[in-house]
Tab-separated table of C-alpha atoms in Angstrom:
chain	number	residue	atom	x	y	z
A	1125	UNK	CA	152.787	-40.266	27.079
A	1126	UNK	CA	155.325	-42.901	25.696
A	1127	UNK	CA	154.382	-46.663	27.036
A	1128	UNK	CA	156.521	-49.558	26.270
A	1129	UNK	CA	155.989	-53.056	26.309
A	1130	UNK	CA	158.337	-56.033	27.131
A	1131	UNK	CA	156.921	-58.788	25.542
A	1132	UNK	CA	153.908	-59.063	22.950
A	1133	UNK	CA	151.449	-61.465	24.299
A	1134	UNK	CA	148.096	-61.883	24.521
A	1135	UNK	CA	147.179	-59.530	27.932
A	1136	UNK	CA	149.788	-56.794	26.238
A	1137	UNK	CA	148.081	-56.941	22.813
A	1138	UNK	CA	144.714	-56.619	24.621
A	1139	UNK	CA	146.010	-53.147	26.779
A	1140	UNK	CA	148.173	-51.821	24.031
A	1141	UNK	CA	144.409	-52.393	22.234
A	1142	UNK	CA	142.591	-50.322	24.373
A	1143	UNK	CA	145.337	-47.837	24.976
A	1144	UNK	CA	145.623	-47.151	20.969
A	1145	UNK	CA	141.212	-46.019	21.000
A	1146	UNK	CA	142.514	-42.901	23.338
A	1147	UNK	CA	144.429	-39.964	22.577
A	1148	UNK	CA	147.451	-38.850	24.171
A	1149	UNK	CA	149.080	-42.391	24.380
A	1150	UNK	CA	152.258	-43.091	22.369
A	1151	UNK	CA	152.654	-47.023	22.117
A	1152	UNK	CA	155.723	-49.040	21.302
A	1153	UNK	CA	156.149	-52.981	21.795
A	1154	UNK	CA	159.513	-55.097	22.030
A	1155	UNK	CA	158.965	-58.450	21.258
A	1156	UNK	CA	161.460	-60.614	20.006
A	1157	UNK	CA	159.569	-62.654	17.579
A	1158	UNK	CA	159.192	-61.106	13.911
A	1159	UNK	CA	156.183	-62.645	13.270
A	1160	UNK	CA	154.204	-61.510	16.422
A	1161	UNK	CA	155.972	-57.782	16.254
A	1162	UNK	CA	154.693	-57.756	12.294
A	1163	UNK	CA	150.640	-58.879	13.008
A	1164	UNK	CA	151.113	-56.520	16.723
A	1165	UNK	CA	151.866	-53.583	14.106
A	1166	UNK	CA	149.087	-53.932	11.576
A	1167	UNK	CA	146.066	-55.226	13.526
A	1168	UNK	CA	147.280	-52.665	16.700
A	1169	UNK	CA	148.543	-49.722	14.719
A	1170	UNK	CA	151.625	-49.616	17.522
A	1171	UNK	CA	155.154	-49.116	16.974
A	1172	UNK	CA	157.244	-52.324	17.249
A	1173	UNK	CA	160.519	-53.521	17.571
A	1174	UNK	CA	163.091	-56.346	18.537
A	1175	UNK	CA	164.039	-54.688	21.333
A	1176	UNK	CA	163.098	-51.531	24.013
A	1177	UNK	CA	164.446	-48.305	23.019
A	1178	UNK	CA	166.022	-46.063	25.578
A	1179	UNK	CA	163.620	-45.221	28.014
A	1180	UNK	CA	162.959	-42.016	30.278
A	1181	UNK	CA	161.765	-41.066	33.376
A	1182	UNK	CA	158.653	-39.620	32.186
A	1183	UNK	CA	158.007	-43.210	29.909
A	1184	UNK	CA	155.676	-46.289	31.015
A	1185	UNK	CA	157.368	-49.499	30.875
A	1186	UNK	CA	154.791	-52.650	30.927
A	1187	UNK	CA	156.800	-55.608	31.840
A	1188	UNK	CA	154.317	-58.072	29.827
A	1189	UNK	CA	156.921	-61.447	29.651
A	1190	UNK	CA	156.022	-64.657	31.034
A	1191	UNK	CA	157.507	-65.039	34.556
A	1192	UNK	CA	160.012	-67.960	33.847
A	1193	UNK	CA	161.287	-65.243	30.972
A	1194	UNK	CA	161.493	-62.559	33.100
A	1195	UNK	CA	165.026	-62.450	34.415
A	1196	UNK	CA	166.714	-62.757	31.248
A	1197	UNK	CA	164.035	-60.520	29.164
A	1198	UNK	CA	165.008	-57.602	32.178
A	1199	UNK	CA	168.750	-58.099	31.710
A	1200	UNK	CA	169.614	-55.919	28.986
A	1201	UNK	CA	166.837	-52.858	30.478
A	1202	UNK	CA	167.813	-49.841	31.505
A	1203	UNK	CA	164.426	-48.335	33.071
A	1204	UNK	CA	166.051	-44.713	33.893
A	1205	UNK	CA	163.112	-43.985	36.205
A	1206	UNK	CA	160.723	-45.136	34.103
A	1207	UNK	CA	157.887	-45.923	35.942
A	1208	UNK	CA	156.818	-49.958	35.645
A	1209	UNK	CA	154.199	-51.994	35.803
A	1210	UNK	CA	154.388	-55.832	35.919
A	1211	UNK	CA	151.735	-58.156	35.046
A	1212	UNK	CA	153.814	-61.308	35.395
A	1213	UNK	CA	151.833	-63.672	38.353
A	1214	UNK	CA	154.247	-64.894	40.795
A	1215	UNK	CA	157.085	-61.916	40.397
A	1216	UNK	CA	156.679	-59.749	43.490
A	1217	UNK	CA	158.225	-56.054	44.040
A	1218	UNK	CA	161.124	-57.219	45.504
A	1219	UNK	CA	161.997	-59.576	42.788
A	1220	UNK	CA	161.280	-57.391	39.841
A	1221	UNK	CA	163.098	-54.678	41.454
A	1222	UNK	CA	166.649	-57.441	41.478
A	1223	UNK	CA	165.508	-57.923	37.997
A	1224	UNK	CA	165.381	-53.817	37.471
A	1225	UNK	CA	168.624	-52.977	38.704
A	1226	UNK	CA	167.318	-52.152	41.975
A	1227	UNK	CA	164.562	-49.518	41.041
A	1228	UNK	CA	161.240	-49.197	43.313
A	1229	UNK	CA	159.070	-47.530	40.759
A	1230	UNK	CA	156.894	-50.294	40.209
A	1231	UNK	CA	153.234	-51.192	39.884
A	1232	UNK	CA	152.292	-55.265	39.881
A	1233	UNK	CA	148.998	-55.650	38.027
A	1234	UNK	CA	147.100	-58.844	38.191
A	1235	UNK	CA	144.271	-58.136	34.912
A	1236	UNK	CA	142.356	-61.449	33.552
A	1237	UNK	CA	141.060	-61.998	29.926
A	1238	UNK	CA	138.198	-59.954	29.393
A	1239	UNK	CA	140.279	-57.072	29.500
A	1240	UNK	CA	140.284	-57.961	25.756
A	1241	UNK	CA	137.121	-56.530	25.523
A	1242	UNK	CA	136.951	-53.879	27.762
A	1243	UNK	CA	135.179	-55.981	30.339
A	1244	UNK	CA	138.454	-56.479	32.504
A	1245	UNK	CA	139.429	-56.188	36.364
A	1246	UNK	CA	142.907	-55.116	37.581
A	1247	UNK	CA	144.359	-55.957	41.178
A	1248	UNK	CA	146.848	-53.372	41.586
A	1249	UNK	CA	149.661	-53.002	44.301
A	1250	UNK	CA	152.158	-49.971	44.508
A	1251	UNK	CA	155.489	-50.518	45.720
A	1252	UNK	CA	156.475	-48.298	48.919
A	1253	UNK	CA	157.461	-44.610	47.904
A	1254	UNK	CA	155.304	-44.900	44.695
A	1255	UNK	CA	153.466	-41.332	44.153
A	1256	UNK	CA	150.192	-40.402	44.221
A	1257	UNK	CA	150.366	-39.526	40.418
A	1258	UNK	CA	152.131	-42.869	39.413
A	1259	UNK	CA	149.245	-44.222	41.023
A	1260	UNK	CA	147.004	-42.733	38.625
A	1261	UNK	CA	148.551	-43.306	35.651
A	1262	UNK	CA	148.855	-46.911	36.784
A	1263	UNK	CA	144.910	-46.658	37.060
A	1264	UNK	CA	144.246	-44.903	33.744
A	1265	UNK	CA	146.282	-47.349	31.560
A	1266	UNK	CA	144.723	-50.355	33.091
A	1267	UNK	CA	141.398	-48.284	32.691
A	1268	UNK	CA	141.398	-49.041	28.872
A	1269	UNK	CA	140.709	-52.918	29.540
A	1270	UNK	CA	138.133	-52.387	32.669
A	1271	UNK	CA	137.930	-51.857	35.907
A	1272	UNK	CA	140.503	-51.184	38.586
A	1273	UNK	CA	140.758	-52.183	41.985
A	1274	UNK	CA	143.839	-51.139	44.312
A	1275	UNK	CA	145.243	-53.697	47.148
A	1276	UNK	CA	146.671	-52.257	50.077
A	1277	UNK	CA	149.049	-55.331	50.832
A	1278	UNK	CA	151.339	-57.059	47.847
A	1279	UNK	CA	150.100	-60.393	49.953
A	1280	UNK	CA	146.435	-59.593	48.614
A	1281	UNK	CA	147.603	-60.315	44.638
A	1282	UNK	CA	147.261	-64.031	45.267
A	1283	UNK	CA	143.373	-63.550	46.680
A	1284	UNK	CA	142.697	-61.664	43.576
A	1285	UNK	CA	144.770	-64.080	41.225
A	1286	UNK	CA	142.154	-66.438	42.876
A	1287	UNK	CA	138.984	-64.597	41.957
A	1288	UNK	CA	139.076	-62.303	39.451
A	1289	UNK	CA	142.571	-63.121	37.387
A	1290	UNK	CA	141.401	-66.613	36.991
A	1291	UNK	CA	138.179	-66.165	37.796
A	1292	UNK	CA	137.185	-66.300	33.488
A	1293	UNK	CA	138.119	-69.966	33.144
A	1294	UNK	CA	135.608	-70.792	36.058
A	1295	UNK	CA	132.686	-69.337	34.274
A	1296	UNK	CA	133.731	-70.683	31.040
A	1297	UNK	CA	134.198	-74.040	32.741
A	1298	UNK	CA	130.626	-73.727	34.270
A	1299	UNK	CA	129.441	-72.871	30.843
A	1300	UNK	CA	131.014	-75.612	29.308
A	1301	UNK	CA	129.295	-78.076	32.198
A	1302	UNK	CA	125.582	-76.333	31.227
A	1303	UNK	CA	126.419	-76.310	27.446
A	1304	UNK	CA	127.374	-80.846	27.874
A	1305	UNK	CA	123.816	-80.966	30.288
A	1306	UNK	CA	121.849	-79.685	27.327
A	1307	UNK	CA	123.801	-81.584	24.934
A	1308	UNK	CA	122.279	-84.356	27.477
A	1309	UNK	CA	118.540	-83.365	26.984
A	1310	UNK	CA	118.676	-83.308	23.121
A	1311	UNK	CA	119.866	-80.401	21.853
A	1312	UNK	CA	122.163	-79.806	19.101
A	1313	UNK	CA	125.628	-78.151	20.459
A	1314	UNK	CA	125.655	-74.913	18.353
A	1315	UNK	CA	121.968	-75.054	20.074
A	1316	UNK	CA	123.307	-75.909	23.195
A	1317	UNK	CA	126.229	-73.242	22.914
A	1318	UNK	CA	123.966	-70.163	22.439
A	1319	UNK	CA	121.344	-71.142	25.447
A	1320	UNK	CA	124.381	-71.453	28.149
A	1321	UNK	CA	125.307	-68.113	26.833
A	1322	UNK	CA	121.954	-66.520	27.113
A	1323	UNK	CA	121.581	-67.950	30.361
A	1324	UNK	CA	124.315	-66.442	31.896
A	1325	UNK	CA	124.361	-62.957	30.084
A	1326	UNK	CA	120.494	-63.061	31.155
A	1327	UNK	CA	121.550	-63.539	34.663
A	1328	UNK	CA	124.536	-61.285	35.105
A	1329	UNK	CA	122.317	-58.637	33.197
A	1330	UNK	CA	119.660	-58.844	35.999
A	1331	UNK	CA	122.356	-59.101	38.701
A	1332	UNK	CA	123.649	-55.937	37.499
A	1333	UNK	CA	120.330	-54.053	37.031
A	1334	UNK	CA	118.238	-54.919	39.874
A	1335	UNK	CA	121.623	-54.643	42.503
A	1336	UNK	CA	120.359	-57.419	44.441
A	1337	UNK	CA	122.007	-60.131	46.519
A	1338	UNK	CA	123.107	-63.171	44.574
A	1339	UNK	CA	122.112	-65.537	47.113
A	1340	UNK	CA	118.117	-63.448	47.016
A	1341	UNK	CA	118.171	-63.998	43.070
A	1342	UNK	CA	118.539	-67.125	43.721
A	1343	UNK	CA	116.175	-67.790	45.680
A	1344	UNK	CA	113.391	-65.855	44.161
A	1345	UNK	CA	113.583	-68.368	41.330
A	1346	UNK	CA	113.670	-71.372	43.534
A	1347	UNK	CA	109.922	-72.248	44.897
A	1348	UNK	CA	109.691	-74.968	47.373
A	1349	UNK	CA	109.234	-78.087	46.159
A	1350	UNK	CA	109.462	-77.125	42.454
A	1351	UNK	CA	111.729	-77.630	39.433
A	1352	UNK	CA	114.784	-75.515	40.023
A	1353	UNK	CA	114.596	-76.502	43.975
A	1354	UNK	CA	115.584	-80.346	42.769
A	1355	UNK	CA	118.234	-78.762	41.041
A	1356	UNK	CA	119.897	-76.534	43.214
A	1357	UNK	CA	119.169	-79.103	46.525
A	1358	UNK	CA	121.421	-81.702	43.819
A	1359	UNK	CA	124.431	-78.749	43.515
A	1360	UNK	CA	124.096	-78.716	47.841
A	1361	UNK	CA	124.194	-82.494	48.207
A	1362	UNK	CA	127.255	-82.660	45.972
A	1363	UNK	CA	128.695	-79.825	47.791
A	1364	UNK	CA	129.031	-77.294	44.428
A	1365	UNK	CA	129.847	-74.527	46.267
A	1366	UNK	CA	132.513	-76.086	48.359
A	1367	UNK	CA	134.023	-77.043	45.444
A	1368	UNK	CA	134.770	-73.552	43.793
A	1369	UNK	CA	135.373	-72.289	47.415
A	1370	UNK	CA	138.199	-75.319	47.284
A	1371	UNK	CA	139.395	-74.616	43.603
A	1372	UNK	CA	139.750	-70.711	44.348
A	1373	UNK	CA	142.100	-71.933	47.517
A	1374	UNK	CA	143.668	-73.661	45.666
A	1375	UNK	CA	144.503	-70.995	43.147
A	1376	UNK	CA	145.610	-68.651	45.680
A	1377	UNK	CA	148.192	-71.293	47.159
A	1378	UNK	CA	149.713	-72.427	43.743
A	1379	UNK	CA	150.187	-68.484	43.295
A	1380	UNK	CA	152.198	-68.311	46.587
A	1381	UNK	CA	154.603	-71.438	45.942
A	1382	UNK	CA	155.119	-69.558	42.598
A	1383	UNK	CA	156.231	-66.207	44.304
A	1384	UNK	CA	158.046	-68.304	46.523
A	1385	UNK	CA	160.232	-70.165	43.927
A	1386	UNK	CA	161.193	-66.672	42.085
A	1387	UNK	CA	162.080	-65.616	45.436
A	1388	UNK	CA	165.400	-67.747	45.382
Protein backbone atom coordinates (compact mmCIF):
# COMPACT_ATOMS: atom_id res chain seq x y z
CA UNK A 1 0.00 0.00 0.00
CA UNK A 2 1.36 3.47 -1.18
CA UNK A 3 0.79 6.31 1.73
CA UNK A 4 1.65 9.84 1.15
CA UNK A 5 2.24 12.59 3.30
CA UNK A 6 1.53 16.39 2.92
CA UNK A 7 3.73 17.96 5.11
CA UNK A 8 6.78 16.53 7.25
CA UNK A 9 6.22 17.43 10.78
CA UNK A 10 6.60 16.11 13.88
CA UNK A 11 3.05 13.81 14.25
CA UNK A 12 3.87 12.68 10.35
CA UNK A 13 7.50 11.75 11.14
CA UNK A 14 6.22 9.88 14.23
CA UNK A 15 3.37 7.66 11.91
CA UNK A 16 5.50 7.46 8.85
CA UNK A 17 7.94 5.95 11.93
CA UNK A 18 5.82 3.37 12.93
CA UNK A 19 4.41 2.65 9.53
CA UNK A 20 8.16 1.98 8.10
CA UNK A 21 8.65 -1.22 11.30
CA UNK A 22 5.68 -3.12 9.19
CA UNK A 23 5.66 -4.73 5.98
CA UNK A 24 3.46 -4.08 3.22
CA UNK A 25 3.55 -0.19 3.59
CA UNK A 26 5.12 1.90 0.80
CA UNK A 27 5.91 5.48 2.31
CA UNK A 28 6.54 8.72 0.51
CA UNK A 29 6.60 12.36 2.16
CA UNK A 30 6.17 15.89 0.37
CA UNK A 31 7.53 18.46 2.29
CA UNK A 32 8.70 21.51 0.95
CA UNK A 33 11.68 22.18 3.02
CA UNK A 34 15.07 20.45 1.81
CA UNK A 35 16.41 20.22 4.97
CA UNK A 36 13.48 18.42 6.78
CA UNK A 37 12.78 16.09 3.44
CA UNK A 38 16.84 15.20 3.66
CA UNK A 39 16.96 14.17 7.80
CA UNK A 40 12.89 12.58 7.05
CA UNK A 41 14.87 10.28 4.43
CA UNK A 42 17.83 9.04 6.42
CA UNK A 43 16.61 8.74 10.03
CA UNK A 44 12.92 7.32 8.44
CA UNK A 45 14.20 5.31 5.52
CA UNK A 46 10.96 6.93 3.45
CA UNK A 47 10.86 8.25 0.10
CA UNK A 48 10.76 12.09 -0.07
CA UNK A 49 10.11 14.79 -2.20
CA UNK A 50 9.21 18.58 -2.81
CA UNK A 51 6.07 17.78 -3.81
CA UNK A 52 3.12 14.74 -3.97
CA UNK A 53 3.37 12.58 -6.88
CA UNK A 54 0.28 11.59 -8.75
CA UNK A 55 -1.85 9.79 -6.60
CA UNK A 56 -4.45 6.82 -7.10
CA UNK A 57 -7.43 5.57 -5.88
CA UNK A 58 -6.01 2.69 -4.19
CA UNK A 59 -3.12 5.33 -2.40
CA UNK A 60 -3.36 6.87 1.30
CA UNK A 61 -2.99 10.48 1.39
CA UNK A 62 -2.14 11.89 5.11
CA UNK A 63 -2.89 15.51 5.03
CA UNK A 64 -0.15 16.27 7.90
CA UNK A 65 0.14 20.48 7.28
CA UNK A 66 -0.57 22.87 9.89
CA UNK A 67 -4.18 24.14 9.57
CA UNK A 68 -3.43 27.88 8.70
CA UNK A 69 -1.25 26.02 5.69
CA UNK A 70 -3.77 23.94 4.67
CA UNK A 71 -5.63 25.70 1.91
CA UNK A 72 -2.76 26.64 -0.06
CA UNK A 73 -0.66 23.24 0.69
CA UNK A 74 -4.20 21.39 -0.90
CA UNK A 75 -4.26 23.68 -3.94
CA UNK A 76 -2.08 22.08 -6.31
CA UNK A 77 -3.57 18.13 -5.11
CA UNK A 78 -5.20 16.08 -7.18
CA UNK A 79 -6.42 13.16 -4.69
CA UNK A 80 -8.05 10.90 -7.65
CA UNK A 81 -9.95 8.92 -5.01
CA UNK A 82 -7.34 8.59 -2.87
CA UNK A 83 -8.57 7.94 0.31
CA UNK A 84 -7.48 10.86 3.10
CA UNK A 85 -6.90 11.30 6.34
CA UNK A 86 -6.45 14.71 8.06
CA UNK A 87 -4.82 15.33 11.25
CA UNK A 88 -5.00 19.11 11.08
CA UNK A 89 -7.20 20.31 14.54
CA UNK A 90 -9.77 22.72 13.61
CA UNK A 91 -10.29 21.56 9.67
CA UNK A 92 -13.58 19.66 9.63
CA UNK A 93 -14.94 17.29 6.65
CA UNK A 94 -16.64 19.84 5.07
CA UNK A 95 -13.77 22.16 4.89
CA UNK A 96 -11.12 19.75 3.81
CA UNK A 97 -13.40 18.42 1.30
CA UNK A 98 -13.56 22.60 -0.38
CA UNK A 99 -9.91 22.24 0.08
CA UNK A 100 -10.01 18.61 -1.91
CA UNK A 101 -11.86 19.59 -4.80
CA UNK A 102 -14.97 18.40 -3.39
CA UNK A 103 -14.03 14.69 -2.53
CA UNK A 104 -15.77 12.87 0.63
CA UNK A 105 -13.20 10.19 1.11
CA UNK A 106 -11.89 11.44 4.18
CA UNK A 107 -10.86 10.35 7.65
CA UNK A 108 -10.07 13.39 10.42
CA UNK A 109 -7.68 11.95 13.00
CA UNK A 110 -7.04 13.76 16.19
CA UNK A 111 -3.51 11.54 17.54
CA UNK A 112 -1.37 13.35 20.48
CA UNK A 113 2.46 12.96 21.07
CA UNK A 114 3.11 9.73 22.39
CA UNK A 115 2.23 8.30 19.26
CA UNK A 116 6.02 8.86 18.88
CA UNK A 117 6.52 6.02 20.82
CA UNK A 118 3.96 3.77 20.17
CA UNK A 119 2.05 4.84 23.24
CA UNK A 120 -0.50 7.04 21.16
CA UNK A 121 -4.46 7.50 21.02
CA UNK A 122 -6.37 8.39 17.82
CA UNK A 123 -9.97 10.05 17.76
CA UNK A 124 -11.17 9.10 14.49
CA UNK A 125 -14.32 10.36 12.50
CA UNK A 126 -15.38 9.02 8.96
CA UNK A 127 -17.01 11.24 6.66
CA UNK A 128 -20.63 10.00 5.44
CA UNK A 129 -20.37 7.26 2.60
CA UNK A 130 -16.85 6.24 3.88
CA UNK A 131 -16.59 2.21 3.60
CA UNK A 132 -16.28 -0.24 5.95
CA UNK A 133 -12.74 -1.11 4.56
CA UNK A 134 -11.52 2.60 4.46
CA UNK A 135 -12.42 2.40 7.91
CA UNK A 136 -9.96 -0.15 8.58
CA UNK A 137 -7.22 0.96 6.90
CA UNK A 138 -7.81 4.28 8.63
CA UNK A 139 -7.49 2.09 11.92
CA UNK A 140 -4.43 0.06 10.92
CA UNK A 141 -2.24 3.07 9.91
CA UNK A 142 -3.02 4.96 13.01
CA UNK A 143 -2.42 1.47 14.75
CA UNK A 144 1.42 1.91 14.29
CA UNK A 145 1.48 4.94 16.89
CA UNK A 146 -1.25 3.36 19.50
CA UNK A 147 -4.46 2.98 20.11
CA UNK A 148 -7.58 3.85 18.17
CA UNK A 149 -10.78 5.03 19.17
CA UNK A 150 -13.70 5.81 16.55
CA UNK A 151 -16.29 8.88 17.20
CA UNK A 152 -19.59 8.53 15.92
CA UNK A 153 -20.23 12.42 15.55
CA UNK A 154 -17.41 14.90 13.80
CA UNK A 155 -18.75 17.26 16.92
CA UNK A 156 -16.99 14.65 19.35
CA UNK A 157 -13.18 15.64 17.86
CA UNK A 158 -13.16 18.70 20.08
CA UNK A 159 -14.00 16.40 23.45
CA UNK A 160 -11.16 14.26 22.44
CA UNK A 161 -8.82 17.26 21.35
CA UNK A 162 -9.65 18.06 25.06
CA UNK A 163 -8.54 14.83 26.67
CA UNK A 164 -6.47 12.76 24.94
CA UNK A 165 -4.88 15.11 21.93
CA UNK A 166 -3.76 17.51 24.52
CA UNK A 167 -4.11 15.54 27.21
CA UNK A 168 0.27 14.91 27.20
CA UNK A 169 1.03 18.52 28.10
CA UNK A 170 -1.29 18.13 31.26
CA UNK A 171 0.69 15.30 32.65
CA UNK A 172 3.88 16.81 31.72
CA UNK A 173 2.67 20.03 33.31
CA UNK A 174 1.70 18.05 36.52
CA UNK A 175 5.09 16.52 36.38
CA UNK A 176 6.77 19.59 36.04
CA UNK A 177 4.61 21.01 39.31
CA UNK A 178 5.87 17.58 41.41
CA UNK A 179 9.42 17.77 39.88
CA UNK A 180 9.56 22.18 41.35
CA UNK A 181 7.78 20.62 44.95
CA UNK A 182 10.78 18.36 45.36
CA UNK A 183 13.10 20.85 44.11
CA UNK A 184 11.30 22.61 47.29
CA UNK A 185 12.21 19.84 49.87
CA UNK A 186 15.95 19.65 48.90
CA UNK A 187 16.54 17.67 46.22
CA UNK A 188 18.77 18.17 43.39
CA UNK A 189 16.64 18.57 39.94
CA UNK A 190 18.19 15.67 37.90
CA UNK A 191 17.11 14.03 41.47
CA UNK A 192 13.99 15.62 41.41
CA UNK A 193 13.39 14.78 37.58
CA UNK A 194 13.73 10.96 37.91
CA UNK A 195 11.36 10.64 41.26
CA UNK A 196 8.30 12.59 39.41
CA UNK A 197 8.92 10.11 36.73
CA UNK A 198 8.92 7.06 38.86
CA UNK A 199 6.04 8.29 40.57
CA UNK A 200 3.88 8.45 37.85
CA UNK A 201 5.09 5.37 35.74
CA UNK A 202 4.67 3.57 39.30
CA UNK A 203 1.16 4.71 39.39
CA UNK A 204 -0.09 4.30 35.86
CA UNK A 205 1.71 0.79 36.05
CA UNK A 206 -0.57 -0.21 39.01
CA UNK A 207 -3.59 1.52 37.43
CA UNK A 208 -3.12 -0.62 34.54
CA UNK A 209 -2.43 -3.94 36.35
CA UNK A 210 -4.74 -4.10 39.15
CA UNK A 211 -7.88 -2.48 36.71
CA UNK A 212 -9.14 -0.62 39.54
CA UNK A 213 -11.00 2.67 39.90
CA UNK A 214 -8.81 5.73 40.01
CA UNK A 215 -10.76 7.41 42.55
CA UNK A 216 -10.36 3.59 44.91
CA UNK A 217 -6.43 3.87 44.28
CA UNK A 218 -6.64 6.79 45.62
CA UNK A 219 -8.07 6.28 48.37
CA UNK A 220 -6.45 3.12 49.47
CA UNK A 221 -3.33 5.22 49.91
CA UNK A 222 -5.02 7.98 51.76
CA UNK A 223 -5.62 6.92 55.66
CA UNK A 224 -7.58 9.28 57.70
CA UNK A 225 -5.84 11.67 59.34
CA UNK A 226 -2.41 10.75 57.88
CA UNK A 227 0.26 12.16 55.56
CA UNK A 228 -1.13 11.91 52.07
CA UNK A 229 -4.80 12.89 53.55
CA UNK A 230 -3.18 16.63 54.31
CA UNK A 231 -2.16 16.51 50.93
CA UNK A 232 -4.89 15.55 48.91
CA UNK A 233 -7.60 17.58 51.48
CA UNK A 234 -4.92 20.81 50.24
CA UNK A 235 -5.56 19.76 46.19
CA UNK A 236 -9.73 19.81 47.39
CA UNK A 237 -9.51 23.13 49.21
CA UNK A 238 -7.79 24.69 46.21
CA UNK A 239 -10.23 23.08 44.01
CA UNK A 240 -7.40 20.88 41.78
CA UNK A 241 -9.75 19.01 40.15
CA UNK A 242 -11.97 21.82 39.08
CA UNK A 243 -9.22 23.24 37.64
CA UNK A 244 -8.27 20.52 34.96
CA UNK A 245 -12.09 19.94 34.62
CA UNK A 246 -11.94 23.97 33.66
CA UNK A 247 -8.65 23.76 31.51
CA UNK A 248 -10.04 20.61 29.48
CA UNK A 249 -13.31 23.03 28.76
CA UNK A 250 -11.48 25.21 27.87
CA UNK A 251 -9.58 23.19 25.33
CA UNK A 252 -12.58 21.87 23.80
CA UNK A 253 -14.02 25.53 23.20
CA UNK A 254 -10.76 27.09 21.73
CA UNK A 255 -11.01 23.90 19.32
CA UNK A 256 -14.56 24.95 18.24
CA UNK A 257 -13.83 28.83 17.57
CA UNK A 258 -10.94 27.28 15.51
CA UNK A 259 -13.30 25.05 13.31
CA UNK A 260 -15.42 27.89 13.26
CA UNK A 261 -12.95 30.46 11.74
CA UNK A 262 -11.85 27.83 8.85
CA UNK A 263 -15.42 27.55 8.30
CA UNK A 264 -15.56 31.06 6.50
Amino acid sequence: MNIYFLGGGNMAAAIAGGLVKESGYHVHIANRGAEKRERLERELGVAVSEKLPELNADDVLILAVKPQDMQAACADVQTNGALVLSVAAGLSVDTLSRYLNGTRRIIRVMPNTPGRIGLGVSGMFAAEGVSEEDKQIAARIMSATGQVVWLDEEDRIHAVTGISGSGPAYVFYLLNALKEAAVQQGFQPDEAHRLSLAVFKGAVALAEQTGEDFELLQQNVTSKGGTTHEAIETFKARRVAEAIEAGVQACVARSQEIEKQFRL
